[in-house]
Amino acid sequence: MIEIVHAFATHWFSGFQEELIRYLVAAAGVTALFWLARRSIASRRIQQRMATMADRRREIFQSIRTVAIFPFVGLLTVGAVALGLGRVDFGPPDPLVLIIQVIVIILAHDTYFYWMHRMLHLRAMFRRAHAAHHTSRTPTSWAAYSFAPIESVTEALFGPIILIAISWIVPIYPIAGLFFAGHQMLRNVLGHSGHELAWSGFTRSRWTGWLTTTTHHDLHHSEGRYNFGIYFTWWDRMMGTEHPRYHEKFEAVVSRGKTTTDPVTA
C-alpha cells in the first residue's frame, strides 16, 4: 500500500512540476514580450478595459489549482497503459508517423474542446463548471488555465481518451504528446493575451481564415454565446456559432492604428 501511494505521489508531483513550468514559461514569457513591445502593439489591444492586478491574481491562483488537478486525471493515462488499453512507443520515432500523430492529436483536441466547451455553456453546467473562467471578461495570458475544478477535469480527460484512441491503431510516441502540449499552451496563452497580432485579411483568407485569432476568443470572453473553437474556426462555422461581427471586429482592431484612434471593445 505504501508503495502504491508513493508511486501515485511521485507521478502527481512530476506531472504538477512539468505542467506548472509549461504554464509559467508560456504565460510569463508572452506577458514579458508584450510588456516590452507595449508601445508598438498598443493599437492592437482588443478591449478598451484593462485587466486589474486582482484579475491577474485570480487567474494565476485558479490556473495553479488547475495544474494541481491535471496530474490526478493523468493517473487514468497511467492506468490505461498498465491495463494495455494505451500503448506507448519509447523508441526512436518515425518522423512521418510522429508528424501524423501530432496533427491527429491537434485535430482531435479541437473537436473535443469545441463540444466540451459548448457542453459547459449549458445552463445546468455553466455556473458550476465554467463561470470561473468567464470571470475574466478582459482576459490576460495568465487566464490560460483559469478553470473551475470541474472544467479542469473535463479538459484533462482528453489525455487518456486520445491515448486509448490512437493506441487502437499504433503506439503513441511520448514526444508527440510533448509537441501537442507545447502547441496547446502557446495557442491558449496567445488566445487570452488581449492583443491581436494577425494582419488585415487574415480571417477571410483561404490560407489562414481557418485558424482562430486572439480576437476570436476574446469575443467569446466578452459575449459568451459565440466562438467556442480553440485552434480552428471550422466547427463554429459549421454549427453557426461564429460571432456575426467577428470579421468586422477583427479588421477594426488590426487597422486601428492606420485608420482610427477609436477603441473597439469586444
PDB file of C-alpha atoms in Angstrom:
ATOM      1  CA  MET A   1       0.000   0.000   0.000  1.00  0.00           C
ATOM      2  CA  ILE A   2       2.806   2.389   0.882  1.00  0.00           C
ATOM      3  CA  GLU A   3       4.497   1.650  -2.450  1.00  0.00           C
ATOM      4  CA  ILE A   4       1.293   2.447  -4.371  1.00  0.00           C
ATOM      5  CA  VAL A   5       0.779   5.724  -2.510  1.00  0.00           C
ATOM      6  CA  HIS A   6       4.410   6.644  -3.120  1.00  0.00           C
ATOM      7  CA  ALA A   7       4.106   5.838  -6.840  1.00  0.00           C
ATOM      8  CA  PHE A   8       0.945   7.965  -7.146  1.00  0.00           C
ATOM      9  CA  ALA A   9       2.533  10.834  -5.209  1.00  0.00           C
ATOM     10  CA  THR A  10       5.639  10.696  -7.395  1.00  0.00           C
ATOM     11  CA  HIS A  11       3.542  10.724 -10.562  1.00  0.00           C
ATOM     12  CA  TRP A  12       1.440  13.627  -9.301  1.00  0.00           C
ATOM     13  CA  PHE A  13       4.443  15.728  -8.315  1.00  0.00           C
ATOM     14  CA  SER A  14       6.202  15.060 -11.620  1.00  0.00           C
ATOM     15  CA  GLY A  15       3.094  15.985 -13.604  1.00  0.00           C
ATOM     16  CA  PHE A  16       2.452  19.068 -11.483  1.00  0.00           C
ATOM     17  CA  GLN A  17       6.037  20.225 -11.918  1.00  0.00           C
ATOM     18  CA  GLU A  18       6.035  19.784 -15.703  1.00  0.00           C
ATOM     19  CA  GLU A  19       2.675  21.480 -16.230  1.00  0.00           C
ATOM     20  CA  LEU A  20       3.499  24.338 -13.860  1.00  0.00           C
ATOM     21  CA  ILE A  21       6.771  25.070 -15.665  1.00  0.00           C
ATOM     22  CA  ARG A  22       4.989  24.967 -19.035  1.00  0.00           C
ATOM     23  CA  TYR A  23       2.293  27.352 -17.800  1.00  0.00           C
ATOM     24  CA  LEU A  24       4.653  29.799 -16.100  1.00  0.00           C
ATOM     25  CA  VAL A  25       7.130  29.924 -19.003  1.00  0.00           C
ATOM     26  CA  ALA A  26       4.393  30.482 -21.600  1.00  0.00           C
ATOM     27  CA  ALA A  27       2.247  32.943 -19.638  1.00  0.00           C
ATOM     28  CA  ALA A  28       5.149  34.903 -18.180  1.00  0.00           C
ATOM     29  CA  GLY A  29       7.040  34.819 -21.471  1.00  0.00           C
ATOM     30  CA  VAL A  30       4.171  36.259 -23.514  1.00  0.00           C
ATOM     31  CA  THR A  31       3.388  38.793 -20.779  1.00  0.00           C
ATOM     32  CA  ALA A  32       7.004  39.960 -20.721  1.00  0.00           C
ATOM     33  CA  LEU A  33       7.264  40.185 -24.519  1.00  0.00           C
ATOM     34  CA  PHE A  34       4.033  42.158 -24.750  1.00  0.00           C
ATOM     35  CA  TRP A  35       5.188  44.498 -21.982  1.00  0.00           C
ATOM     36  CA  LEU A  36       8.471  45.153 -23.792  1.00  0.00           C
ATOM     37  CA  ALA A  37       6.578  45.810 -27.035  1.00  0.00           C
ATOM     38  CA  ARG A  38       3.708  47.665 -25.337  1.00  0.00           C
ATOM     39  CA  ARG A  39       4.177  50.889 -27.304  1.00  0.00           C
ATOM     40  CA  SER A  40       4.289  49.244 -30.697  1.00  0.00           C
ATOM     41  CA  ILE A  41       1.300  46.972 -30.030  1.00  0.00           C
ATOM     42  CA  ALA A  42      -0.834  49.433 -28.049  1.00  0.00           C
ATOM     43  CA  SER A  43      -3.177  49.940 -31.012  1.00  0.00           C
ATOM     44  CA  ARG A  44      -3.672  46.159 -31.223  1.00  0.00           C
ATOM     45  CA  ARG A  45      -5.334  45.957 -27.800  1.00  0.00           C
ATOM     46  CA  ILE A  46      -8.747  44.418 -28.407  1.00  0.00           C
ATOM     47  CA  GLN A  47     -10.657  45.828 -25.457  1.00  0.00           C
ATOM     48  CA  GLN A  48     -10.538  49.303 -24.002  1.00  0.00           C
ATOM     49  CA  ARG A  49     -10.865  47.952 -20.469  1.00  0.00           C
ATOM     50  CA  MET A  50      -7.605  46.987 -18.776  1.00  0.00           C
ATOM     51  CA  ALA A  51      -7.334  43.882 -16.596  1.00  0.00           C
ATOM     52  CA  THR A  52      -6.508  44.694 -12.973  1.00  0.00           C
ATOM     53  CA  MET A  53      -3.930  43.124 -10.676  1.00  0.00           C
ATOM     54  CA  ALA A  54      -6.828  41.448  -8.867  1.00  0.00           C
ATOM     55  CA  ASP A  55      -7.856  39.881 -12.186  1.00  0.00           C
ATOM     56  CA  ARG A  56      -4.347  38.560 -12.712  1.00  0.00           C
ATOM     57  CA  ARG A  57      -4.047  37.210  -9.174  1.00  0.00           C
ATOM     58  CA  ARG A  58      -7.332  35.342  -9.599  1.00  0.00           C
ATOM     59  CA  GLU A  59      -6.248  33.933 -12.959  1.00  0.00           C
ATOM     60  CA  ILE A  60      -2.904  32.754 -11.580  1.00  0.00           C
ATOM     61  CA  PHE A  61      -4.476  31.169  -8.493  1.00  0.00           C
ATOM     62  CA  GLN A  62      -7.119  29.317 -10.499  1.00  0.00           C
ATOM     63  CA  SER A  63      -4.543  28.244 -13.087  1.00  0.00           C
ATOM     64  CA  ILE A  64      -2.210  26.790 -10.446  1.00  0.00           C
ATOM     65  CA  ARG A  65      -5.175  24.939  -8.950  1.00  0.00           C
ATOM     66  CA  THR A  66      -5.866  23.508 -12.402  1.00  0.00           C
ATOM     67  CA  VAL A  67      -2.218  22.492 -12.763  1.00  0.00           C
ATOM     68  CA  ALA A  68      -2.581  20.618  -9.457  1.00  0.00           C
ATOM     69  CA  ILE A  69      -5.715  18.802 -10.685  1.00  0.00           C
ATOM     70  CA  PHE A  70      -4.363  17.729 -14.074  1.00  0.00           C
ATOM     71  CA  PRO A  71      -1.923  15.076 -12.720  1.00  0.00           C
ATOM     72  CA  PHE A  72      -4.727  13.340 -10.795  1.00  0.00           C
ATOM     73  CA  VAL A  73      -6.631  12.850 -14.055  1.00  0.00           C
ATOM     74  CA  GLY A  74      -3.317  11.870 -15.612  1.00  0.00           C
ATOM     75  CA  LEU A  75      -3.359   8.775 -13.402  1.00  0.00           C
ATOM     76  CA  LEU A  76      -6.024   7.453 -15.784  1.00  0.00           C
ATOM     77  CA  THR A  77      -3.390   7.537 -18.516  1.00  0.00           C
ATOM     78  CA  VAL A  78      -1.025   5.514 -16.339  1.00  0.00           C
ATOM     79  CA  GLY A  79      -3.826   3.073 -15.621  1.00  0.00           C
ATOM     80  CA  ALA A  80      -4.694   2.762 -19.322  1.00  0.00           C
ATOM     81  CA  VAL A  81      -1.095   1.859 -20.139  1.00  0.00           C
ATOM     82  CA  ALA A  82      -0.921  -0.604 -17.234  1.00  0.00           C
ATOM     83  CA  LEU A  83      -4.096  -2.323 -18.440  1.00  0.00           C
ATOM     84  CA  GLY A  84      -2.902  -2.456 -22.021  1.00  0.00           C
ATOM     85  CA  LEU A  85      -5.567  -0.027 -23.236  1.00  0.00           C
ATOM     86  CA  GLY A  86      -2.933   2.544 -24.079  1.00  0.00           C
ATOM     87  CA  ARG A  87       0.284   1.737 -25.929  1.00  0.00           C
ATOM     88  CA  VAL A  88       3.369   3.938 -25.782  1.00  0.00           C
ATOM     89  CA  ASP A  89       6.434   3.624 -28.014  1.00  0.00           C
ATOM     90  CA  PHE A  90       9.569   4.870 -26.265  1.00  0.00           C
ATOM     91  CA  GLY A  91      11.807   4.015 -29.205  1.00  0.00           C
ATOM     92  CA  PRO A  92      13.190   6.399 -31.830  1.00  0.00           C
ATOM     93  CA  PRO A  93      10.165   7.945 -33.590  1.00  0.00           C
ATOM     94  CA  ASP A  94       9.448   7.538 -37.270  1.00  0.00           C
ATOM     95  CA  PRO A  95       9.317  11.193 -38.460  1.00  0.00           C
ATOM     96  CA  LEU A  96       6.281  10.703 -40.698  1.00  0.00           C
ATOM     97  CA  VAL A  97       4.327   8.783 -38.069  1.00  0.00           C
ATOM     98  CA  LEU A  98       5.277  11.402 -35.471  1.00  0.00           C
ATOM     99  CA  ILE A  99       4.017  14.259 -37.649  1.00  0.00           C
ATOM    100  CA  ILE A 100       0.763  12.407 -38.348  1.00  0.00           C
ATOM    101  CA  GLN A 101       0.255  11.714 -34.648  1.00  0.00           C
ATOM    102  CA  VAL A 102       0.761  15.378 -33.720  1.00  0.00           C
ATOM    103  CA  ILE A 103      -1.672  16.525 -36.422  1.00  0.00           C
ATOM    104  CA  VAL A 104      -4.264  13.930 -35.396  1.00  0.00           C
ATOM    105  CA  ILE A 105      -3.998  14.911 -31.722  1.00  0.00           C
ATOM    106  CA  ILE A 106      -4.396  18.628 -32.515  1.00  0.00           C
ATOM    107  CA  LEU A 107      -7.405  17.999 -34.786  1.00  0.00           C
ATOM    108  CA  ALA A 108      -8.967  15.667 -32.231  1.00  0.00           C
ATOM    109  CA  HIS A 109      -8.433  18.161 -29.420  1.00  0.00           C
ATOM    110  CA  ASP A 110     -10.024  20.954 -31.425  1.00  0.00           C
ATOM    111  CA  THR A 111     -13.129  18.784 -31.901  1.00  0.00           C
ATOM    112  CA  TYR A 112     -13.144  17.620 -28.281  1.00  0.00           C
ATOM    113  CA  PHE A 113     -12.687  21.158 -27.000  1.00  0.00           C
ATOM    114  CA  TYR A 114     -15.466  22.637 -29.148  1.00  0.00           C
ATOM    115  CA  TRP A 115     -18.110  20.167 -27.994  1.00  0.00           C
ATOM    116  CA  MET A 116     -16.887  20.037 -24.409  1.00  0.00           C
ATOM    117  CA  HIS A 117     -16.871  23.833 -24.359  1.00  0.00           C
ATOM    118  CA  ARG A 118     -20.433  24.025 -25.653  1.00  0.00           C
ATOM    119  CA  MET A 119     -21.497  21.481 -23.042  1.00  0.00           C
ATOM    120  CA  LEU A 120     -20.008  23.666 -20.301  1.00  0.00           C
ATOM    121  CA  HIS A 121     -22.130  26.555 -21.548  1.00  0.00           C
ATOM    122  CA  LEU A 122     -25.358  24.643 -20.944  1.00  0.00           C
ATOM    123  CA  ARG A 123     -27.385  26.240 -18.167  1.00  0.00           C
ATOM    124  CA  ALA A 124     -27.048  23.152 -15.966  1.00  0.00           C
ATOM    125  CA  MET A 125     -23.249  23.220 -16.236  1.00  0.00           C
ATOM    126  CA  PHE A 126     -22.163  26.816 -16.678  1.00  0.00           C
ATOM    127  CA  ARG A 127     -22.379  28.127 -13.125  1.00  0.00           C
ATOM    128  CA  ARG A 128     -20.657  25.109 -11.574  1.00  0.00           C
ATOM    129  CA  ALA A 129     -18.108  24.354 -14.261  1.00  0.00           C
ATOM    130  CA  HIS A 130     -17.324  27.331 -16.482  1.00  0.00           C
ATOM    131  CA  ALA A 131     -18.322  30.610 -14.842  1.00  0.00           C
ATOM    132  CA  ALA A 132     -14.931  30.812 -13.109  1.00  0.00           C
ATOM    133  CA  HIS A 133     -13.175  31.086 -16.470  1.00  0.00           C
ATOM    134  CA  HIS A 134     -15.602  33.741 -17.690  1.00  0.00           C
ATOM    135  CA  THR A 135     -14.904  35.901 -14.676  1.00  0.00           C
ATOM    136  CA  SER A 136     -12.083  37.093 -16.919  1.00  0.00           C
ATOM    137  CA  ARG A 137     -14.176  39.351 -19.152  1.00  0.00           C
ATOM    138  CA  THR A 138     -10.918  41.009 -20.197  1.00  0.00           C
ATOM    139  CA  PRO A 139      -8.573  38.004 -20.152  1.00  0.00           C
ATOM    140  CA  THR A 140      -4.800  38.053 -19.925  1.00  0.00           C
ATOM    141  CA  SER A 141      -2.279  35.368 -20.764  1.00  0.00           C
ATOM    142  CA  TRP A 142      -2.457  34.228 -17.127  1.00  0.00           C
ATOM    143  CA  ALA A 143      -6.052  33.049 -17.749  1.00  0.00           C
ATOM    144  CA  ALA A 144      -4.902  30.112 -19.896  1.00  0.00           C
ATOM    145  CA  TYR A 145      -5.727  27.562 -17.162  1.00  0.00           C
ATOM    146  CA  SER A 146      -8.068  29.679 -15.051  1.00  0.00           C
ATOM    147  CA  PHE A 147     -10.717  26.973 -14.637  1.00  0.00           C
ATOM    148  CA  ALA A 148     -13.104  25.690 -12.008  1.00  0.00           C
ATOM    149  CA  PRO A 149     -12.247  22.144 -10.798  1.00  0.00           C
ATOM    150  CA  ILE A 150     -14.976  20.512 -12.933  1.00  0.00           C
ATOM    151  CA  GLU A 151     -13.659  22.180 -16.079  1.00  0.00           C
ATOM    152  CA  SER A 152     -10.097  21.214 -15.135  1.00  0.00           C
ATOM    153  CA  VAL A 153     -11.160  17.559 -15.058  1.00  0.00           C
ATOM    154  CA  THR A 154     -13.050  17.711 -18.369  1.00  0.00           C
ATOM    155  CA  GLU A 155     -10.099  19.443 -20.021  1.00  0.00           C
ATOM    156  CA  ALA A 156      -7.646  16.845 -18.715  1.00  0.00           C
ATOM    157  CA  LEU A 157      -9.774  13.857 -19.750  1.00  0.00           C
ATOM    158  CA  PHE A 158      -8.712  14.427 -23.339  1.00  0.00           C
ATOM    159  CA  GLY A 159      -5.286  12.941 -22.477  1.00  0.00           C
ATOM    160  CA  PRO A 160      -6.351   9.364 -21.631  1.00  0.00           C
ATOM    161  CA  ILE A 161      -9.087   9.447 -24.288  1.00  0.00           C
ATOM    162  CA  ILE A 162      -6.740  10.294 -27.161  1.00  0.00           C
ATOM    163  CA  LEU A 163      -4.092   7.861 -25.871  1.00  0.00           C
ATOM    164  CA  ILE A 164      -6.550   4.964 -25.937  1.00  0.00           C
ATOM    165  CA  ALA A 165      -7.998   6.034 -29.309  1.00  0.00           C
ATOM    166  CA  ILE A 166      -4.635   6.261 -31.085  1.00  0.00           C
ATOM    167  CA  SER A 167      -3.423   3.042 -29.424  1.00  0.00           C
ATOM    168  CA  TRP A 168      -6.087   1.107 -31.307  1.00  0.00           C
ATOM    169  CA  ILE A 169      -4.071   1.842 -34.454  1.00  0.00           C
ATOM    170  CA  VAL A 170      -0.468   2.420 -33.398  1.00  0.00           C
ATOM    171  CA  PRO A 171       1.514   3.018 -30.178  1.00  0.00           C
ATOM    172  CA  ILE A 172       1.854   6.723 -29.453  1.00  0.00           C
ATOM    173  CA  TYR A 173       5.203   8.465 -29.199  1.00  0.00           C
ATOM    174  CA  PRO A 174       5.648  10.420 -25.941  1.00  0.00           C
ATOM    175  CA  ILE A 175       7.271  13.256 -27.905  1.00  0.00           C
ATOM    176  CA  ALA A 176       4.029  13.625 -29.893  1.00  0.00           C
ATOM    177  CA  GLY A 177       2.307  14.451 -26.634  1.00  0.00           C
ATOM    178  CA  LEU A 178       5.013  16.992 -25.783  1.00  0.00           C
ATOM    179  CA  PHE A 179       4.663  18.722 -29.166  1.00  0.00           C
ATOM    180  CA  PHE A 180       0.899  18.855 -28.681  1.00  0.00           C
ATOM    181  CA  ALA A 181       1.234  20.202 -25.135  1.00  0.00           C
ATOM    182  CA  GLY A 182       3.572  22.959 -26.313  1.00  0.00           C
ATOM    183  CA  HIS A 183       1.257  23.913 -29.175  1.00  0.00           C
ATOM    184  CA  GLN A 184      -1.804  23.867 -26.907  1.00  0.00           C
ATOM    185  CA  MET A 185      -0.182  26.046 -24.291  1.00  0.00           C
ATOM    186  CA  LEU A 186       1.157  28.618 -26.750  1.00  0.00           C
ATOM    187  CA  ARG A 187      -2.168  28.952 -28.589  1.00  0.00           C
ATOM    188  CA  ASN A 188      -4.009  29.121 -25.272  1.00  0.00           C
ATOM    189  CA  VAL A 189      -1.798  31.854 -23.840  1.00  0.00           C
ATOM    190  CA  LEU A 190      -1.898  33.926 -27.041  1.00  0.00           C
ATOM    191  CA  GLY A 191      -5.650  33.450 -27.302  1.00  0.00           C
ATOM    192  CA  HIS A 192      -6.087  35.099 -23.899  1.00  0.00           C
ATOM    193  CA  SER A 193      -3.437  37.790 -24.384  1.00  0.00           C
ATOM    194  CA  GLY A 194      -5.853  40.583 -25.304  1.00  0.00           C
ATOM    195  CA  HIS A 195      -3.799  41.774 -28.282  1.00  0.00           C
ATOM    196  CA  GLU A 196      -4.364  40.914 -31.929  1.00  0.00           C
ATOM    197  CA  LEU A 197      -1.115  40.311 -33.797  1.00  0.00           C
ATOM    198  CA  ALA A 198      -2.518  38.931 -37.063  1.00  0.00           C
ATOM    199  CA  TRP A 199      -2.770  41.081 -40.179  1.00  0.00           C
ATOM    200  CA  SER A 200      -5.641  42.552 -42.145  1.00  0.00           C
ATOM    201  CA  GLY A 201      -7.440  39.959 -44.270  1.00  0.00           C
ATOM    202  CA  PHE A 202      -6.276  37.072 -42.068  1.00  0.00           C
ATOM    203  CA  THR A 203      -9.763  35.900 -41.102  1.00  0.00           C
ATOM    204  CA  ARG A 204     -11.094  35.842 -44.682  1.00  0.00           C
ATOM    205  CA  SER A 205      -8.100  34.326 -46.446  1.00  0.00           C
ATOM    206  CA  ARG A 206      -8.421  30.723 -47.595  1.00  0.00           C
ATOM    207  CA  TRP A 207      -4.869  30.176 -46.336  1.00  0.00           C
ATOM    208  CA  THR A 208      -5.355  31.489 -42.790  1.00  0.00           C
ATOM    209  CA  GLY A 209      -9.083  32.032 -42.231  1.00  0.00           C
ATOM    210  CA  TRP A 210      -9.487  28.558 -40.749  1.00  0.00           C
ATOM    211  CA  LEU A 211      -7.205  29.480 -37.835  1.00  0.00           C
ATOM    212  CA  THR A 212      -8.645  31.179 -34.760  1.00  0.00           C
ATOM    213  CA  THR A 213      -7.265  34.545 -33.706  1.00  0.00           C
ATOM    214  CA  THR A 214      -6.978  36.294 -30.362  1.00  0.00           C
ATOM    215  CA  THR A 215      -9.985  38.401 -31.348  1.00  0.00           C
ATOM    216  CA  HIS A 216     -11.953  35.199 -31.951  1.00  0.00           C
ATOM    217  CA  HIS A 217     -11.523  34.009 -28.359  1.00  0.00           C
ATOM    218  CA  ASP A 218     -11.646  37.487 -26.836  1.00  0.00           C
ATOM    219  CA  LEU A 219     -15.156  37.888 -28.275  1.00  0.00           C
ATOM    220  CA  HIS A 220     -16.105  34.645 -26.544  1.00  0.00           C
ATOM    221  CA  HIS A 221     -14.985  36.049 -23.201  1.00  0.00           C
ATOM    222  CA  SER A 222     -16.782  39.356 -23.654  1.00  0.00           C
ATOM    223  CA  GLU A 223     -20.050  37.993 -25.087  1.00  0.00           C
ATOM    224  CA  GLY A 224     -20.052  34.267 -24.288  1.00  0.00           C
ATOM    225  CA  ARG A 225     -22.545  32.995 -26.853  1.00  0.00           C
ATOM    226  CA  TYR A 226     -20.158  32.613 -29.778  1.00  0.00           C
ATOM    227  CA  ASN A 227     -16.740  31.320 -30.835  1.00  0.00           C
ATOM    228  CA  PHE A 228     -16.311  28.040 -28.959  1.00  0.00           C
ATOM    229  CA  GLY A 229     -13.377  26.707 -31.014  1.00  0.00           C
ATOM    230  CA  ILE A 230      -9.794  26.737 -29.803  1.00  0.00           C
ATOM    231  CA  TYR A 231      -7.478  26.298 -32.830  1.00  0.00           C
ATOM    232  CA  PHE A 232      -9.683  26.302 -35.910  1.00  0.00           C
ATOM    233  CA  THR A 233     -12.859  28.074 -36.995  1.00  0.00           C
ATOM    234  CA  TRP A 234     -14.387  25.050 -38.764  1.00  0.00           C
ATOM    235  CA  TRP A 235     -16.771  23.900 -36.054  1.00  0.00           C
ATOM    236  CA  ASP A 236     -18.027  27.409 -35.276  1.00  0.00           C
ATOM    237  CA  ARG A 237     -18.753  27.986 -38.951  1.00  0.00           C
ATOM    238  CA  MET A 238     -20.427  24.614 -39.459  1.00  0.00           C
ATOM    239  CA  MET A 239     -22.563  24.915 -36.329  1.00  0.00           C
ATOM    240  CA  GLY A 240     -23.464  28.583 -36.753  1.00  0.00           C
ATOM    241  CA  THR A 241     -21.727  29.692 -33.563  1.00  0.00           C
ATOM    242  CA  GLU A 242     -19.224  32.105 -35.084  1.00  0.00           C
ATOM    243  CA  HIS A 243     -19.754  35.674 -33.895  1.00  0.00           C
ATOM    244  CA  PRO A 244     -21.748  37.502 -36.621  1.00  0.00           C
ATOM    245  CA  ARG A 245     -19.416  40.503 -36.432  1.00  0.00           C
ATOM    246  CA  TYR A 246     -16.184  38.573 -35.930  1.00  0.00           C
ATOM    247  CA  HIS A 247     -14.547  39.681 -39.196  1.00  0.00           C
ATOM    248  CA  GLU A 248     -15.675  43.276 -38.664  1.00  0.00           C
ATOM    249  CA  LYS A 249     -14.335  43.348 -35.099  1.00  0.00           C
ATOM    250  CA  PHE A 250     -11.070  41.788 -36.187  1.00  0.00           C
ATOM    251  CA  GLU A 251     -10.494  44.284 -39.005  1.00  0.00           C
ATOM    252  CA  ALA A 252     -11.367  47.188 -36.715  1.00  0.00           C
ATOM    253  CA  VAL A 253      -8.608  46.127 -34.320  1.00  0.00           C
ATOM    254  CA  VAL A 254      -5.859  45.374 -36.848  1.00  0.00           C
ATOM    255  CA  SER A 255      -6.471  48.560 -38.821  1.00  0.00           C
ATOM    256  CA  ARG A 256      -7.000  50.823 -35.799  1.00  0.00           C
ATOM    257  CA  GLY A 257      -3.523  52.296 -35.788  1.00  0.00           C
ATOM    258  CA  LYS A 258      -3.803  53.101 -39.506  1.00  0.00           C
ATOM    259  CA  THR A 259      -7.328  54.422 -39.839  1.00  0.00           C
ATOM    260  CA  THR A 260      -8.769  55.370 -36.484  1.00  0.00           C
ATOM    261  CA  THR A 261      -7.876  56.002 -32.890  1.00  0.00           C
ATOM    262  CA  ASP A 262     -11.277  54.966 -31.552  1.00  0.00           C
ATOM    263  CA  PRO A 263     -11.101  51.864 -29.349  1.00  0.00           C
ATOM    264  CA  VAL A 264     -13.212  48.929 -30.382  1.00  0.00           C
ATOM    265  CA  THR A 265     -14.364  46.890 -27.454  1.00  0.00           C
ATOM    266  CA  ALA A 266     -15.428  43.288 -27.809  1.00  0.00           C
TER     267      ALA A 266
END
